[in-house]
mmCIF file of C-alpha atoms in Angstrom:
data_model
loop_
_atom_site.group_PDB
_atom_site.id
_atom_site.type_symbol
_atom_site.label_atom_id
_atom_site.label_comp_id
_atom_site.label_asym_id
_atom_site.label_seq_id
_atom_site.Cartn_x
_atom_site.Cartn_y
_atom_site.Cartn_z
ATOM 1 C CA UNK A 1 140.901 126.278 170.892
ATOM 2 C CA UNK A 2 144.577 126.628 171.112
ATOM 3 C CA UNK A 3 147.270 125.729 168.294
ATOM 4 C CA UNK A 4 148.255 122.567 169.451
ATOM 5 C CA UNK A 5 144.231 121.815 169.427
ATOM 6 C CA UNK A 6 143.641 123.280 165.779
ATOM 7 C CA UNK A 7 147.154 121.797 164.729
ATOM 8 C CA UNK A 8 145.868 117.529 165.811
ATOM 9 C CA UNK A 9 142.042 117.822 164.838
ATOM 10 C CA UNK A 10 142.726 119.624 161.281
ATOM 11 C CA UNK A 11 144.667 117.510 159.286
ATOM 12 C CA UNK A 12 145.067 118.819 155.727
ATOM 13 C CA UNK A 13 145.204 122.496 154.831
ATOM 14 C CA UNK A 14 141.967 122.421 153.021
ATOM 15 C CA UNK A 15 140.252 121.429 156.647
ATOM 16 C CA UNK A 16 141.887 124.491 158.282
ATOM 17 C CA UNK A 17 140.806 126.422 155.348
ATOM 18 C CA UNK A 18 137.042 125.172 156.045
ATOM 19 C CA UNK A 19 137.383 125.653 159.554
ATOM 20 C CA UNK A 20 138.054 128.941 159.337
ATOM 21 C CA UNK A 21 135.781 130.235 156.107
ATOM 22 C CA UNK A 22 133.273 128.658 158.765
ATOM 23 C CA UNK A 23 134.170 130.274 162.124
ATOM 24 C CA UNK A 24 134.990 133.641 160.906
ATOM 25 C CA UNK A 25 132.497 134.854 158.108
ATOM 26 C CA UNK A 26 134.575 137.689 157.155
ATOM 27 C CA UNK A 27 137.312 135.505 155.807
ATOM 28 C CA UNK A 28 134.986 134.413 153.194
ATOM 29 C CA UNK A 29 135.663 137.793 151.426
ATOM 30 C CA UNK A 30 139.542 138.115 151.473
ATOM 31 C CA UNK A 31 142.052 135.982 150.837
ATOM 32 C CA UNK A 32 144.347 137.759 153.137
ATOM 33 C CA UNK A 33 142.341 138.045 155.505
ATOM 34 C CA UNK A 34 142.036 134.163 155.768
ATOM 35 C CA UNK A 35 145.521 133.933 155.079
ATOM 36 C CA UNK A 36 146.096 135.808 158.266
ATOM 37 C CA UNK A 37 143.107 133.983 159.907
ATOM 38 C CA UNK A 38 144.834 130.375 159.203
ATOM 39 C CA UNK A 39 147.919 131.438 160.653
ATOM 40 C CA UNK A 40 146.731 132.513 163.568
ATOM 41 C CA UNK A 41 144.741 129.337 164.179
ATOM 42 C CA UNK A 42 148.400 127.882 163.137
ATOM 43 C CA UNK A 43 149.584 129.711 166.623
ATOM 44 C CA UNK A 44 150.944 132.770 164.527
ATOM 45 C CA UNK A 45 150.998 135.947 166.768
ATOM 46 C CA UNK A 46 153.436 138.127 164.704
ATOM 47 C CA UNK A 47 154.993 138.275 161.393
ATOM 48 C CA UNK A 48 158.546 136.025 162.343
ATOM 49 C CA UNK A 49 155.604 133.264 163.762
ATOM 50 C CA UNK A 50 153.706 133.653 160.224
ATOM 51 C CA UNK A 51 157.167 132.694 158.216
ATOM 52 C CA UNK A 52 158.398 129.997 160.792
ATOM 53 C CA UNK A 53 154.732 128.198 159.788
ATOM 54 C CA UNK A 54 155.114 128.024 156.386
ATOM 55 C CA UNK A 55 152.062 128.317 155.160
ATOM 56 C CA UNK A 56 151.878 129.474 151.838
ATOM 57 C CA UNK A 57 149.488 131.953 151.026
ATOM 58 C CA UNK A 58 148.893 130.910 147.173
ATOM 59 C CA UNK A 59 147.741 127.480 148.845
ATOM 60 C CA UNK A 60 145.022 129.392 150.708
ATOM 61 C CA UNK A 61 144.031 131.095 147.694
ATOM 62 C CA UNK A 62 143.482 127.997 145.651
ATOM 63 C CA UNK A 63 141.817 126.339 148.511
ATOM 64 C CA UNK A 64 139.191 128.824 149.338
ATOM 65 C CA UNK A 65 138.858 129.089 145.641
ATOM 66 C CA UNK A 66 137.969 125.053 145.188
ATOM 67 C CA UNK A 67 135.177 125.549 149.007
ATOM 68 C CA UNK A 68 133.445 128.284 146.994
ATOM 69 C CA UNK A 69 133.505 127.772 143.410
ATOM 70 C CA UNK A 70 133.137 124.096 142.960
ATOM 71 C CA UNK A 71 132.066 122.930 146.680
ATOM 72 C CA UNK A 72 129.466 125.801 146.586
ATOM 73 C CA UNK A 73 130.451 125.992 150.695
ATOM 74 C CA UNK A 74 131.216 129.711 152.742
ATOM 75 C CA UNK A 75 130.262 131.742 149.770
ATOM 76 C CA UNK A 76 131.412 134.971 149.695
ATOM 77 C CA UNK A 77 129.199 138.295 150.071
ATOM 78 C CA UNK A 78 127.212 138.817 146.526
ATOM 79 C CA UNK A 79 129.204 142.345 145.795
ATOM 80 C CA UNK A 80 132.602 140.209 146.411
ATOM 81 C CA UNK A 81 131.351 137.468 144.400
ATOM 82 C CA UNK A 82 130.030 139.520 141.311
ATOM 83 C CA UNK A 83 133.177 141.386 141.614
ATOM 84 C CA UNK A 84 135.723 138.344 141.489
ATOM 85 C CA UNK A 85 133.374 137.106 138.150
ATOM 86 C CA UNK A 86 133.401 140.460 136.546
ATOM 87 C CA UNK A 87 137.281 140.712 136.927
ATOM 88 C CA UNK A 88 137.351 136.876 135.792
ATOM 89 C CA UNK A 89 135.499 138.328 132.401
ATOM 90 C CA UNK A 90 137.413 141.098 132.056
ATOM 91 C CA UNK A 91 140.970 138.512 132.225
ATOM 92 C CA UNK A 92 139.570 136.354 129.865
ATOM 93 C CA UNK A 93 138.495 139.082 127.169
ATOM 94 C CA UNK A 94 142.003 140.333 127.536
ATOM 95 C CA UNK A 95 143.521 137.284 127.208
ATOM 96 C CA UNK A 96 141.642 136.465 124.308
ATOM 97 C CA UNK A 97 141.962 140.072 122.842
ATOM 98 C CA UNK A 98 145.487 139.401 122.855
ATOM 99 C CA UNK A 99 145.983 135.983 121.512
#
């Protein structure tokens, strides 16, 4: 599939987001990872092509956050997923702790 391809059938970034948490399992663990992953779908092959896009990567973030937290859709590994709850905790009890 080339960019121009990805670029007309994916419409919104949250359908490039699925598309890829989809085609490339390992994505599903790292938001960078499927930062990167986007932008290359995007046509990105180096760095200057990644800031010419525009895609921002706290989009991403929030994205894959909404397919696997509420949408239940490409979760990630368990270890990645116990991890990101844990550390959820942990910023809450802070929080909390100092409020």
């Amino acid at each position: 599939m080339n960019s121009s391809t990805v670029s007309n059938e994916l419409k919104t970034i949250k359908d490039l987001v699925c598309h890829v948490l989809n085609k490339y399992p390992n994505t599903r663990n790292s938001d960078t990872r499927l930062y990167v992953q986007c932008c290359k779908e995007l046509g990105a092959t180096n760095l200057e092509d990644i800031n010419k896009i525009g895609l921002s990567i706290v989009s991403i973030h929030k994205l894959r956050q909404v397919v696997q937290n509420k949408e239940h859709m490409y979760l990630p590994d368990t270890s990645v997923e116990n991890g990101r709850k844990r550390r959820a905790k942990e910023i809450r009890d802070y929080i909390l702790m100092v409020i």
